[in-house]
Coordinates of N, CA and C in Angstrom, one line a residue:
M1321 N -6.8 -65.0 -28.1 CA -6.6 -64.8 -27.1 C -6.1 -66.4 -26.3
I1322 N -5.1 -65.9 -25.2 CA -4.7 -67.0 -24.9 C -6.1 -67.6 -24.1
K1323 N -6.5 -69.0 -24.2 CA -7.4 -69.7 -23.7 C -7.4 -69.0 -22.2
G1324 N -8.9 -69.1 -21.9 CA -8.8 -69.2 -20.0 C -8.7 -67.6 -19.1
L1325 N -8.2 -66.7 -20.1 CA -8.0 -65.6 -20.2 C -9.7 -64.8 -20.7
G1326 N -9.7 -64.1 -19.3 CA -11.1 -63.1 -19.3 C -10.6 -61.7 -19.8
A1327 N -11.4 -61.0 -20.6 CA -11.3 -59.9 -21.6 C -10.6 -59.2 -20.9
K1328 N -10.4 -58.7 -19.1 CA -9.9 -58.1 -18.6 C -8.5 -58.1 -18.6
A1329 N -8.4 -59.8 -18.2 CA -6.9 -59.9 -18.3 C -6.1 -59.8 -19.7
G1330 N -6.7 -60.2 -21.0 CA -6.1 -59.7 -21.8 C -6.1 -57.7 -22.0
V1331 N -6.6 -56.8 -21.7 CA -6.4 -56.0 -21.9 C -4.8 -55.6 -20.7
A1332 N -5.0 -56.2 -19.5 CA -3.8 -56.1 -18.7 C -2.1 -56.4 -19.5
L1333 N -2.6 -57.6 -20.4 CA -1.8 -57.7 -20.9 C -1.2 -57.1 -22.2
A1334 N -1.9 -56.6 -22.9 CA -2.1 -55.6 -24.1 C -1.3 -54.1 -23.4
V1335 N -1.5 -53.6 -22.5 CA -1.7 -52.5 -21.3 C 0.2 -52.7 -20.8
L1336 N 0.4 -53.7 -20.8 CA 1.7 -54.3 -20.2 C 2.7 -54.5 -21.0
G1337 N 1.8 -54.6 -22.5 CA 3.3 -54.9 -23.8 C 3.4 -53.4 -24.3
V1338 N 2.6 -52.8 -24.2 CA 2.7 -51.3 -25.1 C 3.6 -50.7 -23.9
S1339 N 3.6 -50.7 -22.7 CA 4.4 -49.9 -21.6 C 5.9 -50.3 -22.0
T1340 N 5.8 -51.7 -22.1 CA 7.2 -52.7 -22.2 C 7.9 -51.8 -23.3
L1341 N 7.2 -52.0 -24.7 CA 7.8 -51.6 -25.9 C 8.0 -49.5 -25.3
A1342 N 7.1 -49.1 -24.7 CA 7.6 -47.7 -24.4 C 9.1 -47.3 -23.9
G1343 N 9.3 -48.5 -23.0 CA 10.3 -47.9 -22.6 C 11.6 -48.4 -23.2
C1344 N 11.3 -48.8 -24.5 CA 12.5 -48.8 -25.5 C 12.3 -47.9 -26.3
T1345 N 12.5 -46.4 -25.5 CA 12.7 -45.4 -26.5 C 14.2 -45.0 -26.6
S1346 N 15.3 -45.8 -27.2 CA 16.4 -45.8 -26.9 C 16.7 -44.6 -28.3
S1347 N 16.9 -43.5 -28.2 CA 17.0 -42.8 -29.9 C 18.3 -42.5 -30.1
G1348 N 19.3 -42.7 -29.5 CA 20.6 -42.8 -29.6 C 20.6 -41.4 -30.0
E1349 N 22.2 -41.8 -30.5 CA 23.5 -40.5 -31.2 C 22.4 -40.4 -32.3
G1350 N 21.6 -41.7 -32.9 CA 20.7 -41.1 -34.7 C 19.9 -40.1 -34.6
G1351 N 19.1 -40.2 -33.5 CA 18.4 -38.6 -33.0 C 16.7 -39.9 -33.9
G1352 N 16.9 -41.5 -34.2 CA 15.7 -41.5 -34.5 C 14.4 -42.0 -33.2
M1353 N 13.4 -42.6 -34.1 CA 12.6 -42.4 -33.0 C 12.3 -43.9 -32.3
G1354 N 12.7 -44.0 -31.0 CA 12.4 -46.4 -30.7 C 11.1 -46.3 -30.6
I1355 N 10.8 -47.5 -30.9 CA 9.6 -48.6 -31.3 C 8.5 -48.0 -30.3
G1356 N 8.9 -47.9 -29.0 CA 7.4 -47.4 -27.8 C 7.2 -46.1 -28.6
E1357 N 8.2 -45.1 -29.0 CA 7.5 -43.6 -29.1 C 6.8 -43.9 -30.7
M1358 N 6.9 -44.8 -31.3 CA 6.4 -45.3 -32.7 C 4.8 -45.4 -32.4
L1359 N 4.6 -46.5 -31.3 CA 3.6 -46.6 -31.2 C 2.9 -45.9 -30.3
L1360 N 3.5 -45.1 -29.0 CA 2.6 -44.4 -28.6 C 2.0 -43.0 -29.2
T1361 N 2.9 -42.4 -30.4 CA 2.7 -41.4 -31.0 C 2.6 -41.9 -33.0
G1362 N 2.0 -42.6 -32.9 CA 1.3 -43.3 -34.3 C 2.6 -42.6 -35.3
G1363 N 3.5 -42.5 -34.7 CA 4.8 -42.5 -35.9 C 5.4 -40.7 -36.0
A1364 N 4.1 -40.2 -35.2 CA 4.8 -38.2 -35.6 C 5.9 -38.2 -34.4
S1365 N 6.4 -37.1 -35.0 CA 8.0 -36.3 -34.2 C 7.3 -36.1 -32.9
L1366 N 7.7 -35.9 -31.7 CA 7.7 -35.2 -30.9 C 8.5 -33.8 -30.8
A1367 N 7.5 -32.8 -30.4 CA 8.5 -31.6 -30.2 C 9.8 -31.5 -29.1
P1368 N 10.6 -30.8 -30.0 CA 11.3 -30.8 -28.5 C 11.2 -30.5 -27.5
V1369 N 12.4 -30.9 -26.5 CA 12.3 -30.0 -25.0 C 12.4 -29.1 -24.9
Q1370 N 11.7 -27.6 -24.6 CA 12.0 -26.4 -24.6 C 13.2 -26.2 -23.5
A1371 N 14.0 -25.3 -23.2 CA 14.1 -24.5 -21.9 C 13.3 -24.2 -21.1
K1372 N 13.2 -24.0 -19.9 CA 12.2 -23.2 -19.2 C 13.0 -21.6 -19.2
A1373 N 11.9 -21.0 -19.5 CA 12.4 -19.8 -19.7 C 12.3 -19.0 -17.8
L1374 N 12.9 -18.4 -18.2 CA 13.8 -17.3 -16.6 C 13.2 -16.4 -16.6
D1375 N 11.9 -16.2 -16.6 CA 11.5 -14.5 -16.8 C 11.8 -14.0 -15.6
D1376 N 11.4 -14.5 -14.5 CA 10.7 -14.3 -13.4 C 12.2 -13.7 -12.6
V1377 N 12.6 -12.9 -12.9 CA 13.8 -12.8 -12.1 C 13.6 -11.2 -11.2
Y1378 N 14.8 -11.2 -10.1 CA 14.9 -9.4 -9.8 C 15.6 -8.6 -10.9
C1379 N 14.8 -7.5 -11.3 CA 15.5 -6.4 -11.8 C 14.8 -5.1 -11.1
P1380 N 15.8 -4.6 -10.5 CA 15.6 -3.6 -9.9 C 15.4 -2.2 -10.8
P1381 N 14.6 -1.2 -10.6 CA 14.4 -0.1 -11.1 C 16.0 1.1 -11.4
V1382 N 16.2 1.7 -12.9 CA 17.3 2.5 -13.1 C 17.5 3.6 -12.4
T1383 N 18.1 4.2 -11.4 CA 17.9 5.6 -11.1 C 19.4 5.8 -11.8
V1384 N 19.4 7.5 -11.5 CA 20.3 8.1 -12.0 C 21.3 8.9 -11.1
F1385 N 22.2 8.7 -11.3 CA 23.3 9.1 -9.9 C 23.4 10.8 -10.0
E1386 N 24.0 11.0 -8.9 CA 23.7 12.5 -8.5 C 25.1 13.3 -9.3
G1387 N 24.3 14.2 -10.0 CA 25.2 15.1 -10.8 C 25.0 14.4 -12.4
G1388 N 24.1 13.5 -12.8 CA 24.4 13.1 -13.9 C 22.7 13.0 -14.8
S1389 N 21.9 13.6 -14.5 CA 20.8 13.8 -15.4 C 20.7 15.0 -16.4
T1390 N 22.1 15.4 -16.5 CA 22.6 16.8 -17.6 C 23.1 16.8 -18.0
I1391 N 23.8 17.2 -19.3 CA 25.0 18.3 -19.4 C 24.3 19.5 -20.0
R1392 N 25.4 20.5 -19.7 CA 25.1 21.9 -20.5 C 26.1 22.7 -20.8
S1393 N 25.8 23.4 -21.8 CA 27.0 23.8 -22.6 C 26.9 25.2 -22.5
G1394 N 27.7 26.0 -22.8 CA 27.6 27.7 -22.5 C 27.6 28.0 -21.2
D1395 N 27.5 29.3 -21.0 CA 27.1 30.1 -19.9 C 25.5 30.6 -19.3
S1396 N 25.5 30.6 -18.1 CA 23.9 30.8 -18.0 C 22.9 32.3 -18.7
S1397 N 24.3 33.2 -19.3 CA 23.8 34.5 -20.1 C 23.3 33.7 -20.9
S1398 N 23.9 32.8 -21.7 CA 23.5 32.4 -23.5 C 23.7 30.7 -23.4
P1399 N 23.2 30.1 -23.0 CA 23.0 29.0 -23.2 C 23.2 28.6 -24.5
R1400 N 23.9 27.5 -25.1 CA 24.2 27.0 -26.2 C 23.1 25.9 -26.9
S1401 N 23.1 24.5 -25.5 CA 22.7 23.3 -25.6 C 22.6 23.0 -24.2
Q1402 N 21.6 21.3 -23.8 CA 21.0 21.0 -22.9 C 21.1 19.7 -23.9
I1403 N 21.3 18.8 -23.0 CA 21.1 17.3 -22.7 C 20.6 16.7 -21.9
A1404 N 19.6 16.1 -21.9 CA 19.0 16.1 -20.3 C 18.1 14.0 -20.6
I1405 N 18.2 13.5 -19.5 CA 17.5 12.2 -19.8 C 16.1 12.3 -19.6
A1406 N 15.8 12.0 -21.0 CA 14.3 11.7 -20.9 C 13.6 10.4 -20.3
N1407 N 14.1 9.0 -20.8 CA 13.0 8.0 -20.4 C 14.3 7.0 -20.0
L1408 N 13.8 6.3 -19.1 CA 15.2 5.0 -18.6 C 14.3 3.7 -18.8
A1409 N 15.0 2.7 -19.5 CA 14.1 1.3 -19.0 C 15.5 0.1 -18.6
R1410 N 14.9 -1.0 -19.0 CA 15.9 -1.8 -18.3 C 15.1 -3.6 -18.5
E1411 N 15.9 -4.6 -18.8 CA 15.3 -5.9 -19.1 C 16.3 -6.6 -18.4
C1412 N 15.8 -7.4 -17.5 CA 16.6 -8.6 -17.0 C 16.4 -9.8 -17.5
V1413 N 17.1 -10.8 -17.6 CA 16.7 -12.2 -18.1 C 17.5 -13.6 -17.3
G1414 N 17.1 -14.3 -16.3 CA 17.9 -15.1 -15.6 C 18.3 -15.9 -16.7
Q1415 N 19.6 -16.8 -16.4 CA 20.2 -17.6 -17.2 C 20.3 -19.0 -16.6
P1416 N 20.8 -20.2 -17.3 CA 20.5 -21.4 -16.9 C 21.7 -21.5 -15.6
D1417 N 22.6 -21.0 -16.1 CA 23.4 -21.2 -14.4 C 23.2 -20.3 -13.8
G1418 N 21.8 -19.2 -13.2 CA 21.4 -18.7 -12.1 C 21.9 -17.3 -11.9
S1419 N 22.9 -17.2 -13.2 CA 23.3 -15.3 -13.1 C 21.9 -14.8 -13.9
T1420 N 22.1 -13.6 -14.0 CA 20.9 -12.3 -14.5 C 21.8 -12.1 -15.7
L1421 N 21.3 -11.3 -17.3 CA 21.7 -10.8 -18.1 C 20.9 -9.5 -18.2
V1422 N 21.8 -8.8 -18.1 CA 20.9 -7.4 -17.7 C 21.2 -6.1 -19.0
K1423 N 20.1 -5.4 -19.4 CA 20.4 -4.5 -20.3 C 19.4 -3.7 -20.0
V1424 N 20.4 -2.1 -20.7 CA 19.6 -0.7 -19.7 C 19.5 -0.1 -21.1
G1425 N 18.4 0.6 -21.0 CA 18.7 1.9 -22.0 C 18.5 3.3 -21.8
V1426 N 18.6 4.6 -22.1 CA 18.6 5.6 -21.8 C 17.8 6.2 -22.5
E1427 N 17.0 7.3 -22.8 CA 16.8 7.8 -24.0 C 16.9 9.4 -23.3
A1428 N 17.6 10.3 -24.3 CA 18.1 11.3 -24.0 C 17.7 12.5 -25.3
R1429 N 17.6 13.8 -24.8 CA 16.9 14.8 -25.4 C 17.8 16.1 -25.4
A1430 N 18.1 16.3 -26.2 CA 19.0 17.3 -26.7 C 18.5 18.4 -26.9
L1431 N 18.7 19.6 -26.5 CA 18.1 20.8 -26.5 C 18.9 22.1 -27.0
L1432 N 18.5 23.2 -27.8 CA 19.1 24.2 -28.5 C 18.6 25.2 -27.1
G1433 N 19.9 25.8 -26.9 CA 20.1 27.3 -26.0 C 20.1 28.6 -26.8
S1434 N 19.5 29.3 -26.0 CA 19.7 31.2 -27.0 C 21.1 30.9 -28.0
G1435 N 22.3 30.3 -27.4 CA 23.2 30.7 -28.3 C 24.0 29.2 -28.7
G1436 N 23.1 28.4 -29.3 CA 23.1 27.6 -29.6 C 22.7 26.7 -31.1
S1437 N 23.1 26.4 -32.2 CA 22.6 25.8 -33.7 C 22.7 24.5 -33.6
A1438 N 21.9 24.4 -35.0 CA 21.6 22.9 -35.3 C 23.1 22.5 -35.6
G1439 N 23.2 21.2 -35.0 CA 24.6 20.1 -35.5 C 24.2 19.1 -34.6
R1440 N 25.5 18.2 -34.5 CA 25.5 17.0 -33.8 C 26.1 17.3 -32.7
Y1441 N 25.5 16.0 -31.6 CA 26.0 16.6 -29.8 C 26.1 15.3 -30.0
N1442 N 27.3 15.1 -29.4 CA 27.5 13.7 -28.3 C 26.7 13.7 -26.9
V1443 N 26.6 12.4 -27.2 CA 25.7 12.2 -25.8 C 26.5 10.8 -25.0
P1444 N 27.4 11.2 -24.1 CA 27.5 10.2 -23.6 C 27.0 9.5 -22.3
V1445 N 26.9 8.2 -21.9 CA 26.1 7.6 -21.1 C 27.1 6.3 -20.5
Q1446 N 27.1 6.6 -19.1 CA 27.8 5.9 -18.0 C 27.1 5.0 -17.6
F1447 N 27.2 3.5 -17.8 CA 26.0 2.3 -17.4 C 27.0 1.9 -16.2
V1448 N 26.5 2.1 -14.7 CA 27.0 1.5 -13.5 C 26.4 0.0 -13.5
V1449 N 26.6 -1.1 -12.8 CA 25.2 -1.7 -12.0 C 26.5 -2.3 -11.0
K1450 N 25.6 -3.0 -9.8 CA 26.6 -2.6 -8.5 C 25.6 -3.4 -7.7
D1451 N 26.3 -3.8 -6.7 CA 25.7 -4.7 -5.2 C 27.0 -4.1 -4.5
G1452 N 26.1 -2.7 -3.8 CA 26.6 -2.1 -2.6 C 28.4 -1.5 -3.0
S1453 N 29.1 -1.9 -2.4 CA 30.4 -1.2 -3.1 C 30.9 -2.1 -4.2
T1454 N 30.6 -3.1 -4.5 CA 31.3 -4.0 -5.5 C 30.4 -3.9 -6.8
V1455 N 31.4 -3.5 -7.6 CA 31.3 -3.1 -9.0 C 31.0 -4.3 -9.9
I1456 N 29.8 -4.6 -10.6 CA 29.9 -5.5 -11.5 C 30.2 -5.1 -13.1
A1457 N 29.9 -4.1 -13.6 CA 30.0 -3.7 -14.7 C 30.1 -1.7 -14.6
N1458 N 31.1 -1.1 -14.9 CA 31.0 0.4 -15.3 C 31.3 0.6 -16.7
R1459 N 30.2 0.9 -17.9 CA 30.7 0.8 -19.4 C 30.2 2.2 -19.4
S1460 N 30.8 2.6 -21.0 CA 30.4 4.0 -21.0 C 30.1 3.8 -22.6
R1461 N 29.0 4.2 -23.0 CA 28.8 4.7 -24.0 C 28.2 6.0 -24.7
S1462 N 27.9 6.1 -26.2 CA 27.6 7.6 -26.4 C 26.9 7.2 -27.7
G1463 N 26.1 8.5 -27.8 CA 24.9 8.2 -28.9 C 25.4 9.6 -29.4
V1464 N 24.4 10.0 -30.6 CA 24.6 11.2 -31.2 C 23.1 12.1 -31.5
A1465 N 23.2 13.4 -30.9 CA 21.9 13.7 -31.2 C 22.1 14.7 -32.3
T1466 N 21.0 14.6 -33.7 CA 21.4 15.3 -34.5 C 20.0 16.3 -34.1
I1467 N 20.4 18.2 -34.6 CA 19.4 18.6 -34.5 C 19.5 19.7 -35.8
P1468 N 18.4 18.9 -36.5 CA 18.6 19.3 -38.1 C 18.4 21.1 -37.8
A1469 N 18.8 21.7 -39.2 CA 18.7 23.6 -39.4 C 16.9 23.5 -38.8
G1470 N 16.5 24.6 -38.4 CA 14.7 24.8 -38.1 C 14.6 24.1 -37.3
S1471 N 15.4 23.1 -36.6 CA 14.2 22.3 -35.3 C 15.1 22.7 -34.0
T1472 N 14.8 22.6 -33.1 CA 15.3 22.9 -31.5 C 15.6 21.7 -30.5
Q1473 N 15.0 20.5 -31.1 CA 15.6 19.0 -30.6 C 15.7 18.1 -31.4
A1474 N 16.6 17.1 -30.4 CA 16.7 15.9 -30.8 C 16.5 15.0 -30.2
S1475 N 16.3 13.5 -30.2 CA 16.3 12.4 -29.4 C 17.6 11.6 -29.8
V1476 N 17.8 10.9 -28.5 CA 18.3 9.8 -29.4 C 18.3 8.6 -27.9
T1477 N 18.9 7.1 -28.4 CA 18.3 6.3 -27.5 C 20.2 5.5 -27.2
V1478 N 19.9 5.3 -26.3 CA 21.5 4.7 -26.5 C 21.7 3.3 -25.6
V1479 N 21.7 2.0 -25.7 CA 21.6 0.9 -24.9 C 22.8 0.0 -24.9
E1480 N 22.7 -0.6 -23.9 CA 24.3 -1.6 -23.1 C 23.3 -2.9 -22.6
D1481 N 24.1 -3.8 -23.2 CA 23.5 -5.0 -23.0 C 24.7 -5.6 -22.5
N1482 N 24.1 -7.2 -22.4 CA 24.8 -8.4 -22.3 C 25.7 -7.8 -20.6
I1483 N 24.8 -7.4 -19.6 CA 26.1 -7.0 -18.5 C 25.5 -8.3 -17.7
V1484 N 26.6 -9.3 -16.9 CA 26.1 -10.6 -16.5 C 26.4 -9.9 -15.0
V1485 N 25.1 -10.7 -14.3 CA 25.3 -10.5 -12.7 C 25.7 -11.5 -12.1
P1486 N 26.7 -11.9 -11.1 CA 26.4 -13.3 -10.9 C 25.8 -13.5 -10.2
A1487 N 25.4 -15.2 -10.1 CA 24.7 -15.8 -9.1 C 24.4 -15.2 -7.7
A1488 N 25.7 -15.1 -7.0 CA 25.7 -15.0 -5.8 C 24.5 -13.2 -5.8
L1489 N 24.7 -12.9 -6.9 CA 24.4 -11.5 -6.8 C 22.9 -10.9 -6.9
V1490 N 22.5 -11.5 -7.9 CA 21.7 -12.1 -8.4 C 20.3 -11.2 -7.5
N1491 N 19.7 -10.9 -6.3 CA 18.7 -10.4 -5.5 C 19.1 -9.0 -4.9
T1492 N 20.7 -8.7 -5.0 CA 20.7 -7.8 -4.6 C 21.5 -6.2 -5.4
F1493 N 21.3 -6.4 -6.8 CA 22.3 -5.8 -7.4 C 21.4 -4.4 -7.7
E1494 N 21.8 -3.4 -8.0 CA 21.2 -2.0 -8.6 C 22.0 -1.2 -9.7
I1495 N 21.6 -0.9 -10.3 CA 21.5 -0.2 -11.8 C 21.4 1.4 -11.9
E1496 N 22.5 2.0 -12.3 CA 22.3 3.5 -12.2 C 23.7 3.8 -13.1
V1497 N 22.3 4.6 -13.7 CA 22.8 5.5 -15.2 C 23.0 7.0 -15.0
G1498 N 23.9 7.9 -16.2 CA 24.3 9.3 -16.0 C 25.1 9.4 -17.2
L1499 N 24.6 10.9 -17.5 CA 25.3 11.5 -18.8 C 26.6 12.2 -18.3
G1500 N 27.5 11.6 -18.9 CA 28.9 12.7 -18.6 C 30.0 11.7 -19.3
A1501 N 31.2 12.1 -18.6 CA 32.4 11.2 -19.0 C 32.5 10.1 -17.9
R1502 N 33.6 9.2 -18.3 CA 33.7 7.9 -17.3 C 34.6 8.3 -16.3
G1503 N 34.1 7.8 -15.0 CA 34.8 7.5 -13.9 C 34.1 9.2 -13.1
R1504 N 33.1 8.9 -13.4 CA 31.6 10.2 -12.6 C 31.9 8.9 -11.0
R1505 N 31.4 7.7 -11.0 CA 30.9 7.2 -10.3 C 30.9 5.7 -10.5
G1506 N 30.9 5.3 -9.2 CA 31.9 3.6 -9.2 C 32.9 2.9 -9.5

């Protein structure tokens, strides 16, 4: 140490020197570690910076639009089949640009009536994401419920994802689903 400096002054100079070197952490484009980082971390690599999770966003419940809960075939005296919505699910994830990414799932159950038979039953699902009268997304997707011989029912899950809700509408949008052909609603 320098003559005339006390122990406290020596420690202060050492801290100042390390602090100055810590400022020399220019990793640059090479991705290397600066001298300050080496001294502060003992040469260990730093963990990469993780993007903040944006999970705490508005995610409204899924509703079934009027007339969209069931599809029946056959007549009332001899129904062949009925397809009905059994469960609904949704997932909303905030995006760095302020928008919300929405994923919606519908589980439907196909049931045989007295005039029905085993086979494949098409399950068309309509997904509508809107804000008041403004339609953000209106998509159709189909699944197939296969009822094997000797059974009377089967389930199928239909999922629609990558629906982007713009940042201006992320706190007020609605999610509607229903069984049936495109153009039902929305």
